Each structure stands twice: as C-alpha cells, then as structure tokens.
C-alpha cells in the first residue's frame, strides 16, 4: 500500500495513519567515563538502563507524535560488562502497538576503546510506553507497520510478551483479592 493510499484510508475511517517500523527507529551513542562506574570498576547497570530508557523514550515519542511515558521494563538482560572508554550504542525500535501503548525493543552494543573489533551486543530490553496528552491522559498511537521479516517476528514476539504481562497482572490481582477475602493482611 502506498503512503497516499494509507493516508486516504486513515482519513476515511477516522483512524490515525500507521507508521512503518523504520520511521521511528533510532540509535543513541555514548562514551562511558569513570563517572559511570560501579564498585567493580565496570559501568553501573543503572547507567545502561537510563540510556535504554532514553533511547526507547525517543522512539516512543517519535512514533506516537508526542509525549510517551515508561509504563514498564521487561527482560532487561546484561550480557557482558561495559567498561570505561567503551562507545555504547543503544538501538531502539517500536516492535508492537496497541491502542495507546507500544512496546519498544532495545539492543545495547559496545565498541571496546582498545580493540579494533566490531561492536558486540552487551544487553537488551523491552519497554512498554503509554502515549499521553498534555494532561497525562492516554492518547491513541499510530499502528506500527512491520517492514521486514525480522520486524514481523519482533511484532509476533511482542504480542506474546503482552499476553504474558496481562496474564501475570491478572493472576497477581486475583491472588491479592483472595488473600484479602480470606482476611490475610500483607
């Protein structure tokens, strides 16, 4: 479907026009310094998590066309330590969209300052963002349109993660309600 045909279809249905995955994909790069280290002398996980959230937030805002807030972070995995001097690249893209929320997938790569080897993956995460208006109320987001086979795989995997998040939330709520009904206080 051409861009003009998509726009015309969106106008007729009153829906927000969808956006291809590539429209909001981004890379944030940062050189790690001594200020970023933990007690072991490697980069603190919280520093990496902030870069992940920053890159994912930029993608979510770009895709949704306005403010978006972090709703959750899933599966933050640290695969290798990051060291002082490493050039860290945080690559993010929208994997899936709902009505007002979107999942952003993030890959963290590091180029070692003292090696002439390609960047290696050192971490990954999935974050859920909610698009909000000026008052903080949820607002609709454009549907993401996967472009490649990899994008389609990521979209399907994101749907599975969403199903698991909702099931986990429901099971915890039901357990808490049952404990409250049984008179058990936390």
Short mmCIF file of N, CA and C in Angstrom, two decimals:
data_model
loop_
_atom_site.label_atom_id
_atom_site.label_comp_id
_atom_site.label_asym_id
_atom_site.label_seq_id
_atom_site.Cartn_x
_atom_site.Cartn_y
_atom_site.Cartn_z
N UNK A 1 0.85 -1.17 0.00
CA UNK A 1 0.00 0.00 0.00
C UNK A 1 0.90 1.24 0.00
N UNK A 2 0.61 2.19 -0.84
CA UNK A 2 1.40 3.42 -0.92
C UNK A 2 1.10 4.33 0.26
N UNK A 3 1.99 5.29 0.50
CA UNK A 3 1.76 6.25 1.59
C UNK A 3 0.47 7.02 1.38
N UNK A 4 0.19 7.40 0.13
CA UNK A 4 -1.03 8.16 -0.16
C UNK A 4 -2.27 7.31 0.08
N UNK A 5 -2.21 6.03 -0.29
CA UNK A 5 -3.35 5.15 -0.08
C UNK A 5 -3.60 4.94 1.41
N UNK A 6 -2.52 4.78 2.19
CA UNK A 6 -2.65 4.63 3.65
C UNK A 6 -3.29 5.88 4.26
N UNK A 7 -2.81 7.05 3.83
CA UNK A 7 -3.35 8.30 4.36
C UNK A 7 -4.83 8.44 4.01
N UNK A 8 -5.20 8.08 2.79
CA UNK A 8 -6.60 8.18 2.38
C UNK A 8 -7.46 7.22 3.18
N UNK A 9 -6.98 5.99 3.40
CA UNK A 9 -7.74 5.01 4.18
C UNK A 9 -7.91 5.49 5.62
N UNK A 10 -6.86 6.05 6.20
CA UNK A 10 -6.94 6.56 7.57
C UNK A 10 -7.94 7.70 7.67
N UNK A 11 -7.95 8.58 6.68
CA UNK A 11 -8.87 9.71 6.68
C UNK A 11 -10.31 9.23 6.60
N UNK A 12 -10.59 8.23 5.76
CA UNK A 12 -11.95 7.71 5.60
C UNK A 12 -12.45 7.03 6.86
N UNK A 13 -11.58 6.30 7.55
CA UNK A 13 -12.02 5.55 8.73
C UNK A 13 -11.93 6.36 10.00
N UNK A 14 -11.27 7.52 9.94
CA UNK A 14 -11.09 8.33 11.14
C UNK A 14 -9.96 7.83 12.02
N UNK A 15 -9.23 6.83 11.56
CA UNK A 15 -8.13 6.26 12.33
C UNK A 15 -6.86 7.06 12.12
N UNK A 16 -5.95 6.92 13.06
CA UNK A 16 -4.63 7.53 12.91
C UNK A 16 -3.86 6.70 11.89
N UNK A 17 -3.19 7.38 10.98
CA UNK A 17 -2.41 6.68 9.96
C UNK A 17 -1.27 5.91 10.60
N UNK A 18 -1.07 4.65 10.18
CA UNK A 18 0.01 3.82 10.69
C UNK A 18 1.37 4.32 10.24
N UNK A 19 2.42 3.83 10.91
CA UNK A 19 3.78 4.22 10.56
C UNK A 19 4.64 2.98 10.42
N UNK A 20 5.54 2.97 9.45
CA UNK A 20 6.45 1.83 9.32
C UNK A 20 7.46 1.81 10.47
N UNK A 21 7.98 0.63 10.75
CA UNK A 21 8.95 0.46 11.82
C UNK A 21 10.12 1.42 11.68
N UNK A 22 10.59 1.62 10.46
CA UNK A 22 11.78 2.45 10.24
C UNK A 22 11.55 3.93 10.54
N UNK A 23 10.30 4.37 10.61
CA UNK A 23 10.01 5.80 10.81
C UNK A 23 10.49 6.33 12.16
N UNK A 24 10.58 5.47 13.17
CA UNK A 24 10.96 5.95 14.49
C UNK A 24 12.19 5.27 15.05
N UNK A 25 12.78 4.35 14.31
CA UNK A 25 13.98 3.64 14.77
C UNK A 25 15.10 4.65 15.03
N UNK A 26 15.87 4.43 16.10
CA UNK A 26 16.95 5.37 16.42
C UNK A 26 18.11 4.67 17.10
N UNK A 27 19.26 5.33 17.11
CA UNK A 27 20.44 4.87 17.83
C UNK A 27 20.98 6.02 18.66
N UNK A 28 21.21 5.75 19.94
CA UNK A 28 21.82 6.72 20.84
C UNK A 28 23.22 6.18 21.16
N UNK A 29 24.26 6.99 21.03
CA UNK A 29 25.63 6.55 21.31
C UNK A 29 26.22 7.41 22.42
N UNK A 30 27.02 6.76 23.28
CA UNK A 30 27.57 7.45 24.44
C UNK A 30 28.90 6.80 24.82
N UNK A 31 29.92 7.61 25.11
CA UNK A 31 31.20 7.10 25.60
C UNK A 31 31.12 6.99 27.12
N UNK A 32 31.48 5.83 27.64
CA UNK A 32 31.43 5.59 29.08
C UNK A 32 32.67 6.19 29.76
N UNK A 33 32.46 6.86 30.89
CA UNK A 33 33.55 7.50 31.62
C UNK A 33 33.63 6.95 33.05
N UNK A 34 34.62 7.41 33.81
CA UNK A 34 34.76 6.98 35.20
C UNK A 34 33.54 7.34 36.03
N UNK A 35 32.83 8.39 35.66
CA UNK A 35 31.62 8.78 36.40
C UNK A 35 30.52 7.73 36.29
N UNK A 36 30.63 6.82 35.32
CA UNK A 36 29.59 5.82 35.08
C UNK A 36 29.85 4.49 35.78
N UNK A 37 30.95 4.38 36.55
CA UNK A 37 31.36 3.07 37.07
C UNK A 37 30.72 2.73 38.41
N UNK A 38 30.70 1.41 38.66
CA UNK A 38 30.23 0.88 39.94
C UNK A 38 31.45 0.50 40.78
N UNK A 39 31.24 -0.16 41.88
CA UNK A 39 32.34 -0.53 42.78
C UNK A 39 33.30 -1.55 42.17
N UNK A 40 32.88 -2.25 41.14
CA UNK A 40 33.76 -3.22 40.47
C UNK A 40 34.60 -2.59 39.37
N UNK A 41 34.35 -1.32 39.08
CA UNK A 41 35.11 -0.64 38.04
C UNK A 41 34.52 -0.80 36.65
N UNK A 42 33.37 -1.45 36.54
CA UNK A 42 32.67 -1.54 35.26
C UNK A 42 31.50 -0.55 35.28
N UNK A 43 30.88 -0.35 34.13
CA UNK A 43 29.78 0.61 34.07
C UNK A 43 28.58 0.08 34.86
N UNK A 44 28.03 0.94 35.67
CA UNK A 44 26.88 0.62 36.51
C UNK A 44 25.68 0.25 35.65
N UNK A 45 24.98 -0.82 36.02
CA UNK A 45 23.79 -1.25 35.28
C UNK A 45 22.74 -0.17 35.17
N UNK A 46 22.63 0.67 36.20
CA UNK A 46 21.66 1.75 36.18
C UNK A 46 21.95 2.79 35.11
N UNK A 47 23.24 2.99 34.81
CA UNK A 47 23.62 3.92 33.74
C UNK A 47 23.15 3.37 32.40
N UNK A 48 23.36 2.07 32.19
CA UNK A 48 22.91 1.43 30.94
C UNK A 48 21.39 1.48 30.86
N UNK A 49 20.71 1.23 31.98
CA UNK A 49 19.25 1.26 31.98
C UNK A 49 18.72 2.65 31.64
N UNK A 50 19.38 3.69 32.12
CA UNK A 50 18.95 5.05 31.77
C UNK A 50 19.11 5.31 30.28
N UNK A 51 20.23 4.87 29.70
CA UNK A 51 20.42 5.03 28.26
C UNK A 51 19.36 4.27 27.48
N UNK A 52 19.02 3.07 27.95
CA UNK A 52 17.98 2.26 27.32
C UNK A 52 16.64 3.01 27.38
N UNK A 53 16.30 3.54 28.55
CA UNK A 53 15.03 4.27 28.71
C UNK A 53 15.03 5.54 27.86
N UNK A 54 16.17 6.24 27.80
CA UNK A 54 16.25 7.45 26.98
C UNK A 54 16.01 7.14 25.50
N UNK A 55 16.69 6.12 24.98
CA UNK A 55 16.55 5.76 23.56
C UNK A 55 15.13 5.28 23.28
N UNK A 56 14.60 4.43 24.16
CA UNK A 56 13.23 3.91 23.97
C UNK A 56 12.21 5.04 24.04
N UNK A 57 12.42 6.00 24.94
CA UNK A 57 11.51 7.14 25.05
C UNK A 57 11.52 8.00 23.81
N UNK A 58 12.72 8.18 23.23
CA UNK A 58 12.81 8.96 21.99
C UNK A 58 12.04 8.28 20.87
N UNK A 59 12.17 6.96 20.78
CA UNK A 59 11.46 6.20 19.75
C UNK A 59 9.95 6.26 19.98
N UNK A 60 9.52 6.08 21.24
CA UNK A 60 8.08 6.10 21.55
C UNK A 60 7.48 7.46 21.24
N UNK A 61 8.18 8.53 21.61
CA UNK A 61 7.69 9.87 21.32
C UNK A 61 7.63 10.15 19.83
N UNK A 62 8.66 9.71 19.13
CA UNK A 62 8.70 9.91 17.67
C UNK A 62 7.57 9.13 17.00
N UNK A 63 7.38 7.87 17.41
CA UNK A 63 6.33 7.06 16.78
C UNK A 63 4.94 7.61 17.08
N UNK A 64 4.72 8.00 18.34
CA UNK A 64 3.37 8.43 18.74
C UNK A 64 3.09 9.88 18.40
N UNK A 65 4.13 10.62 18.03
CA UNK A 65 3.94 12.02 17.67
C UNK A 65 3.72 12.94 18.86
N UNK A 66 4.24 12.57 20.01
CA UNK A 66 4.08 13.40 21.20
C UNK A 66 4.60 12.70 22.43
N UNK A 67 4.26 13.19 23.61
CA UNK A 67 4.78 12.62 24.84
C UNK A 67 4.37 11.16 25.04
N UNK A 68 5.30 10.39 25.58
CA UNK A 68 5.04 9.00 25.95
C UNK A 68 5.83 8.72 27.22
N UNK A 69 5.24 7.98 28.13
CA UNK A 69 5.87 7.69 29.41
C UNK A 69 6.13 6.20 29.54
N UNK A 70 7.20 5.88 30.27
CA UNK A 70 7.56 4.48 30.51
C UNK A 70 6.51 3.84 31.41
N UNK A 71 5.89 2.76 30.95
CA UNK A 71 4.91 2.05 31.77
C UNK A 71 5.54 0.83 32.44
N UNK A 72 6.45 0.16 31.73
CA UNK A 72 7.14 -0.99 32.31
C UNK A 72 8.40 -1.31 31.52
N UNK A 73 9.30 -2.03 32.17
CA UNK A 73 10.50 -2.52 31.51
C UNK A 73 10.53 -4.03 31.74
N UNK A 74 10.63 -4.78 30.66
CA UNK A 74 10.68 -6.24 30.75
C UNK A 74 12.04 -6.76 30.32
N UNK A 75 12.45 -7.81 30.95
CA UNK A 75 13.57 -8.60 30.46
C UNK A 75 14.84 -7.79 30.18
N UNK A 76 15.22 -6.89 31.07
CA UNK A 76 16.50 -6.21 30.89
C UNK A 76 17.58 -7.24 31.14
N UNK A 77 18.35 -7.53 30.11
CA UNK A 77 19.41 -8.53 30.20
C UNK A 77 20.76 -7.87 29.99
N UNK A 78 21.68 -8.13 30.91
CA UNK A 78 23.06 -7.67 30.79
C UNK A 78 23.90 -8.87 30.37
N UNK A 79 24.43 -8.85 29.17
CA UNK A 79 25.13 -10.00 28.62
C UNK A 79 26.64 -9.97 28.85
N UNK A 80 27.21 -8.78 28.84
CA UNK A 80 28.65 -8.59 29.03
C UNK A 80 28.84 -7.28 29.78
N UNK A 81 29.92 -7.17 30.57
CA UNK A 81 30.17 -5.89 31.23
C UNK A 81 30.59 -4.81 30.24
N UNK A 82 30.27 -3.58 30.58
CA UNK A 82 30.69 -2.42 29.79
C UNK A 82 31.77 -1.73 30.62
N UNK A 83 32.82 -1.26 29.93
CA UNK A 83 33.98 -0.69 30.62
C UNK A 83 34.15 0.79 30.29
N UNK A 84 34.90 1.47 31.13
CA UNK A 84 35.25 2.87 30.88
C UNK A 84 35.94 2.95 29.52
N UNK A 85 35.53 3.94 28.73
CA UNK A 85 36.10 4.14 27.40
C UNK A 85 35.31 3.49 26.29
N UNK A 86 34.45 2.53 26.63
CA UNK A 86 33.63 1.88 25.60
C UNK A 86 32.67 2.88 24.98
N UNK A 87 32.49 2.76 23.68
CA UNK A 87 31.47 3.53 22.98
C UNK A 87 30.23 2.65 22.92
N UNK A 88 29.19 3.05 23.63
CA UNK A 88 27.97 2.26 23.72
C UNK A 88 26.95 2.80 22.73
N UNK A 89 26.36 1.88 21.97
CA UNK A 89 25.30 2.21 21.02
C UNK A 89 24.02 1.55 21.51
N UNK A 90 22.97 2.34 21.69
CA UNK A 90 21.68 1.83 22.13
C UNK A 90 20.73 1.97 20.95
N UNK A 91 20.32 0.83 20.38
CA UNK A 91 19.47 0.82 19.20
C UNK A 91 18.05 0.44 19.62
N UNK A 92 17.07 1.25 19.22
CA UNK A 92 15.69 1.04 19.66
C UNK A 92 14.72 1.16 18.50
N UNK A 93 13.63 0.39 18.58
CA UNK A 93 12.56 0.48 17.59
C UNK A 93 11.25 0.03 18.22
N UNK A 94 10.14 0.52 17.66
CA UNK A 94 8.82 0.07 18.10
C UNK A 94 8.60 -1.32 17.51
N UNK A 95 8.28 -2.28 18.39
CA UNK A 95 8.01 -3.65 17.96
C UNK A 95 6.52 -3.91 17.76
N UNK A 96 5.70 -3.26 18.59
CA UNK A 96 4.26 -3.55 18.61
C UNK A 96 3.53 -2.32 19.13
N UNK A 97 2.30 -2.13 18.66
CA UNK A 97 1.47 -1.06 19.19
C UNK A 97 0.08 -1.58 19.53
N UNK A 98 -0.47 -1.02 20.58
CA UNK A 98 -1.86 -1.25 20.94
C UNK A 98 -2.63 0.02 20.61
N UNK A 99 -3.67 0.28 21.37
CA UNK A 99 -4.46 1.49 21.12
C UNK A 99 -3.73 2.73 21.64
N UNK A 100 -3.18 2.65 22.87
CA UNK A 100 -2.50 3.80 23.46
C UNK A 100 -1.09 3.46 23.93
N UNK A 101 -0.68 2.22 23.76
CA UNK A 101 0.64 1.80 24.24
C UNK A 101 1.45 1.19 23.12
N UNK A 102 2.74 1.06 23.38
CA UNK A 102 3.64 0.46 22.39
C UNK A 102 4.80 -0.21 23.11
N UNK A 103 5.26 -1.32 22.53
CA UNK A 103 6.46 -1.97 23.05
C UNK A 103 7.64 -1.53 22.21
N UNK A 104 8.72 -1.15 22.88
CA UNK A 104 9.95 -0.75 22.22
C UNK A 104 11.02 -1.78 22.57
N UNK A 105 11.65 -2.34 21.55
CA UNK A 105 12.76 -3.26 21.75
C UNK A 105 14.07 -2.50 21.67
N UNK A 106 15.00 -2.87 22.54
CA UNK A 106 16.28 -2.16 22.61
C UNK A 106 17.43 -3.17 22.63
N UNK A 107 18.43 -2.90 21.81
CA UNK A 107 19.70 -3.67 21.83
C UNK A 107 20.81 -2.72 22.23
N UNK A 108 21.68 -3.18 23.13
CA UNK A 108 22.81 -2.38 23.59
C UNK A 108 24.08 -3.04 23.06
N UNK A 109 24.89 -2.25 22.34
CA UNK A 109 26.15 -2.75 21.79
C UNK A 109 27.29 -1.90 22.33
N UNK A 110 28.47 -2.50 22.44
CA UNK A 110 29.64 -1.76 22.92
C UNK A 110 30.81 -1.99 21.99
N UNK A 111 31.46 -0.88 21.64
CA UNK A 111 32.73 -0.93 20.91
C UNK A 111 33.82 -0.72 21.94
N UNK A 112 34.72 -1.67 22.05
CA UNK A 112 35.81 -1.57 23.02
C UNK A 112 36.83 -0.54 22.53
N UNK A 113 37.17 0.42 23.39
CA UNK A 113 38.05 1.52 23.01
C UNK A 113 39.43 1.04 22.62
N UNK A 114 39.88 -0.09 23.17
CA UNK A 114 41.24 -0.55 22.93
C UNK A 114 41.33 -1.75 21.98
N UNK A 115 40.26 -2.01 21.25
CA UNK A 115 40.24 -3.14 20.32
C UNK A 115 39.69 -2.67 18.98
N UNK A 116 40.15 -3.29 17.92
CA UNK A 116 39.62 -2.94 16.58
C UNK A 116 38.68 -4.04 16.11
N UNK A 117 37.74 -4.38 16.97
CA UNK A 117 36.76 -5.42 16.66
C UNK A 117 35.38 -4.78 16.53
N UNK A 118 34.46 -5.44 15.84
CA UNK A 118 33.10 -4.88 15.71
C UNK A 118 32.43 -4.78 17.08
N UNK A 119 31.47 -3.89 17.16
CA UNK A 119 30.69 -3.75 18.40
C UNK A 119 30.02 -5.08 18.72
N UNK A 120 29.97 -5.42 20.01
CA UNK A 120 29.30 -6.65 20.42
C UNK A 120 28.10 -6.31 21.28
N UNK A 121 27.07 -7.17 21.19
CA UNK A 121 25.87 -6.94 21.99
C UNK A 121 26.19 -7.20 23.45
N UNK A 122 25.85 -6.24 24.30
CA UNK A 122 26.11 -6.36 25.73
C UNK A 122 24.83 -6.33 26.56
N UNK A 123 23.70 -6.06 25.92
CA UNK A 123 22.44 -6.04 26.66
C UNK A 123 21.25 -5.90 25.75
N UNK A 124 20.07 -6.15 26.33
CA UNK A 124 18.81 -5.96 25.59
C UNK A 124 17.68 -5.76 26.59
N UNK A 125 16.62 -5.16 26.10
CA UNK A 125 15.45 -4.91 26.96
C UNK A 125 14.22 -4.67 26.11
N UNK A 126 13.07 -4.84 26.75
CA UNK A 126 11.78 -4.49 26.15
C UNK A 126 11.08 -3.57 27.12
N UNK A 127 10.61 -2.44 26.60
CA UNK A 127 9.91 -1.46 27.43
C UNK A 127 8.54 -1.21 26.84
N UNK A 128 7.57 -0.93 27.71
CA UNK A 128 6.23 -0.56 27.27
C UNK A 128 6.05 0.91 27.60
N UNK A 129 5.62 1.68 26.61
CA UNK A 129 5.36 3.11 26.78
C UNK A 129 3.89 3.38 26.53
N UNK A 130 3.35 4.33 27.29
CA UNK A 130 1.98 4.80 27.07
C UNK A 130 2.06 6.22 26.54
N UNK A 131 1.36 6.48 25.45
CA UNK A 131 1.29 7.83 24.90
C UNK A 131 0.30 8.62 25.74
N UNK A 132 0.68 9.86 26.07
CA UNK A 132 -0.18 10.70 26.90
C UNK A 132 -0.34 12.08 26.28
N UNK A 133 -1.45 12.73 26.63
CA UNK A 133 -1.66 14.11 26.16
C UNK A 133 -1.10 15.09 27.19
N UNK A 134 -1.36 16.37 27.01
CA UNK A 134 -0.81 17.41 27.89
C UNK A 134 -1.28 17.26 29.34
N UNK A 135 -2.44 16.65 29.55
CA UNK A 135 -2.95 16.44 30.91
C UNK A 135 -2.54 15.10 31.49
N UNK A 136 -1.81 14.30 30.73
CA UNK A 136 -1.37 13.00 31.21
C UNK A 136 -2.35 11.87 30.94
N UNK A 137 -3.42 12.16 30.20
CA UNK A 137 -4.40 11.12 29.86
C UNK A 137 -3.91 10.33 28.64
N UNK A 138 -4.24 9.04 28.59
CA UNK A 138 -3.81 8.23 27.44
C UNK A 138 -4.35 8.79 26.13
N UNK A 139 -3.55 8.67 25.09
CA UNK A 139 -3.99 9.07 23.75
C UNK A 139 -3.61 7.98 22.76
N UNK A 140 -4.34 7.92 21.66
CA UNK A 140 -4.11 6.87 20.67
C UNK A 140 -2.77 7.04 19.96
N UNK A 141 -2.22 5.89 19.56
CA UNK A 141 -0.96 5.89 18.82
C UNK A 141 -1.19 5.28 17.44
N UNK A 142 -0.37 5.66 16.47
CA UNK A 142 -0.46 5.02 15.15
C UNK A 142 -0.03 3.56 15.26
N UNK A 143 -0.65 2.70 14.50
CA UNK A 143 -0.24 1.30 14.48
C UNK A 143 1.12 1.21 13.79
N UNK A 144 1.98 0.33 14.33
CA UNK A 144 3.27 0.12 13.69
C UNK A 144 3.06 -0.86 12.53
N UNK A 145 3.76 -0.60 11.44
CA UNK A 145 3.67 -1.45 10.25
C UNK A 145 5.02 -2.11 10.01
N UNK A 146 5.14 -3.39 10.45
CA UNK A 146 6.41 -4.09 10.25
C UNK A 146 6.78 -4.14 8.77
N UNK A 147 8.07 -3.91 8.48
CA UNK A 147 8.51 -3.83 7.08
C UNK A 147 9.30 -5.06 6.63
N UNK A 148 10.02 -5.69 7.54
CA UNK A 148 10.88 -6.81 7.17
C UNK A 148 10.42 -8.07 7.90
N UNK A 149 10.99 -9.18 7.52
CA UNK A 149 10.67 -10.43 8.20
C UNK A 149 11.09 -10.35 9.67
N UNK A 150 12.22 -9.69 9.96
CA UNK A 150 12.67 -9.51 11.34
C UNK A 150 11.66 -8.65 12.11
N UNK A 151 11.14 -7.59 11.48
CA UNK A 151 10.13 -6.75 12.13
C UNK A 151 8.87 -7.55 12.43
N UNK A 152 8.46 -8.41 11.50
CA UNK A 152 7.27 -9.23 11.71
C UNK A 152 7.48 -10.22 12.86
N UNK A 153 8.68 -10.81 12.95
CA UNK A 153 8.99 -11.71 14.06
C UNK A 153 8.93 -10.95 15.38
N UNK A 154 9.53 -9.76 15.42
CA UNK A 154 9.52 -8.96 16.65
C UNK A 154 8.10 -8.59 17.05
N UNK A 155 7.27 -8.27 16.07
CA UNK A 155 5.87 -7.94 16.34
C UNK A 155 5.17 -9.13 17.00
N UNK A 156 5.34 -10.33 16.44
CA UNK A 156 4.70 -11.53 16.99
C UNK A 156 5.21 -11.85 18.39
N UNK A 157 6.52 -11.72 18.60
CA UNK A 157 7.08 -11.98 19.92
C UNK A 157 6.56 -10.96 20.93
N UNK A 158 6.40 -9.71 20.51
CA UNK A 158 5.87 -8.67 21.39
C UNK A 158 4.44 -9.00 21.81
N UNK A 159 3.65 -9.55 20.90
CA UNK A 159 2.27 -9.94 21.25
C UNK A 159 2.29 -11.02 22.33
N UNK A 160 3.23 -11.95 22.24
CA UNK A 160 3.35 -13.00 23.26
C UNK A 160 3.73 -12.39 24.60
N UNK A 161 4.71 -11.47 24.61
CA UNK A 161 5.10 -10.82 25.86
C UNK A 161 3.92 -10.06 26.46
N UNK A 162 3.13 -9.39 25.62
CA UNK A 162 1.97 -8.64 26.13
C UNK A 162 0.97 -9.60 26.78
N UNK A 163 0.69 -10.72 26.13
CA UNK A 163 -0.23 -11.71 26.68
C UNK A 163 0.27 -12.19 28.05
N UNK A 164 1.56 -12.43 28.17
CA UNK A 164 2.13 -12.89 29.44
C UNK A 164 2.07 -11.79 30.51
N UNK A 165 2.34 -10.54 30.12
CA UNK A 165 2.25 -9.44 31.08
C UNK A 165 0.84 -9.33 31.64
N UNK A 166 -0.16 -9.37 30.74
CA UNK A 166 -1.56 -9.25 31.18
C UNK A 166 -1.98 -10.43 32.05
N UNK A 167 -1.56 -11.64 31.68
CA UNK A 167 -1.90 -12.82 32.48
C UNK A 167 -1.25 -12.76 33.86
N UNK A 168 -0.01 -12.33 33.93
CA UNK A 168 0.70 -12.21 35.20
C UNK A 168 0.01 -11.17 36.09
N UNK A 169 -0.34 -10.02 35.51
CA UNK A 169 -1.02 -8.96 36.25
C UNK A 169 -2.37 -9.46 36.79
N UNK A 170 -3.12 -10.18 35.95
CA UNK A 170 -4.43 -10.71 36.35
C UNK A 170 -4.27 -11.73 37.48
N UNK A 171 -3.29 -12.64 37.37
CA UNK A 171 -3.08 -13.67 38.39
C UNK A 171 -2.69 -13.05 39.73
N UNK A 172 -1.85 -12.04 39.71
CA UNK A 172 -1.45 -11.37 40.95
C UNK A 172 -2.63 -10.65 41.57
N UNK A 173 -3.43 -9.96 40.76
CA UNK A 173 -4.61 -9.26 41.28
C UNK A 173 -5.57 -10.26 41.93
N UNK A 174 -5.82 -11.39 41.26
CA UNK A 174 -6.73 -12.40 41.80
C UNK A 174 -6.20 -12.99 43.10
N UNK A 175 -4.90 -13.22 43.19
CA UNK A 175 -4.30 -13.74 44.42
C UNK A 175 -4.48 -12.74 45.57
N UNK A 176 -4.23 -11.48 45.30
CA UNK A 176 -4.37 -10.45 46.34
C UNK A 176 -5.81 -10.32 46.79
N UNK A 177 -6.75 -10.39 45.83
CA UNK A 177 -8.18 -10.31 46.19
C UNK A 177 -8.57 -11.50 47.06
N UNK A 178 -8.07 -12.69 46.71
CA UNK A 178 -8.39 -13.89 47.50
C UNK A 178 -7.83 -13.78 48.91
N UNK A 179 -6.58 -13.32 49.03
CA UNK A 179 -5.96 -13.17 50.35
C UNK A 179 -6.74 -12.14 51.17
N UNK A 180 -7.17 -11.06 50.53
CA UNK A 180 -7.95 -10.04 51.26
C UNK A 180 -9.29 -10.62 51.71
N UNK A 181 -9.94 -11.41 50.82
CA UNK A 181 -11.22 -12.01 51.17
C UNK A 181 -11.07 -13.02 52.31
N UNK A 182 -9.88 -13.66 52.40
CA UNK A 182 -9.61 -14.62 53.47
C UNK A 182 -9.14 -13.93 54.75
N UNK A 183 -9.06 -12.59 54.69
CA UNK A 183 -8.65 -11.84 55.89
C UNK A 183 -7.15 -11.82 56.12
N UNK A 184 -6.38 -12.14 55.11
CA UNK A 184 -4.91 -12.12 55.26
C UNK A 184 -4.41 -10.75 54.85
N UNK A 185 -3.71 -10.10 55.79
CA UNK A 185 -3.16 -8.78 55.50
C UNK A 185 -1.70 -8.92 55.06
N UNK A 186 -1.30 -8.04 54.16
CA UNK A 186 0.10 -8.06 53.73
C UNK A 186 0.91 -7.10 54.54
#
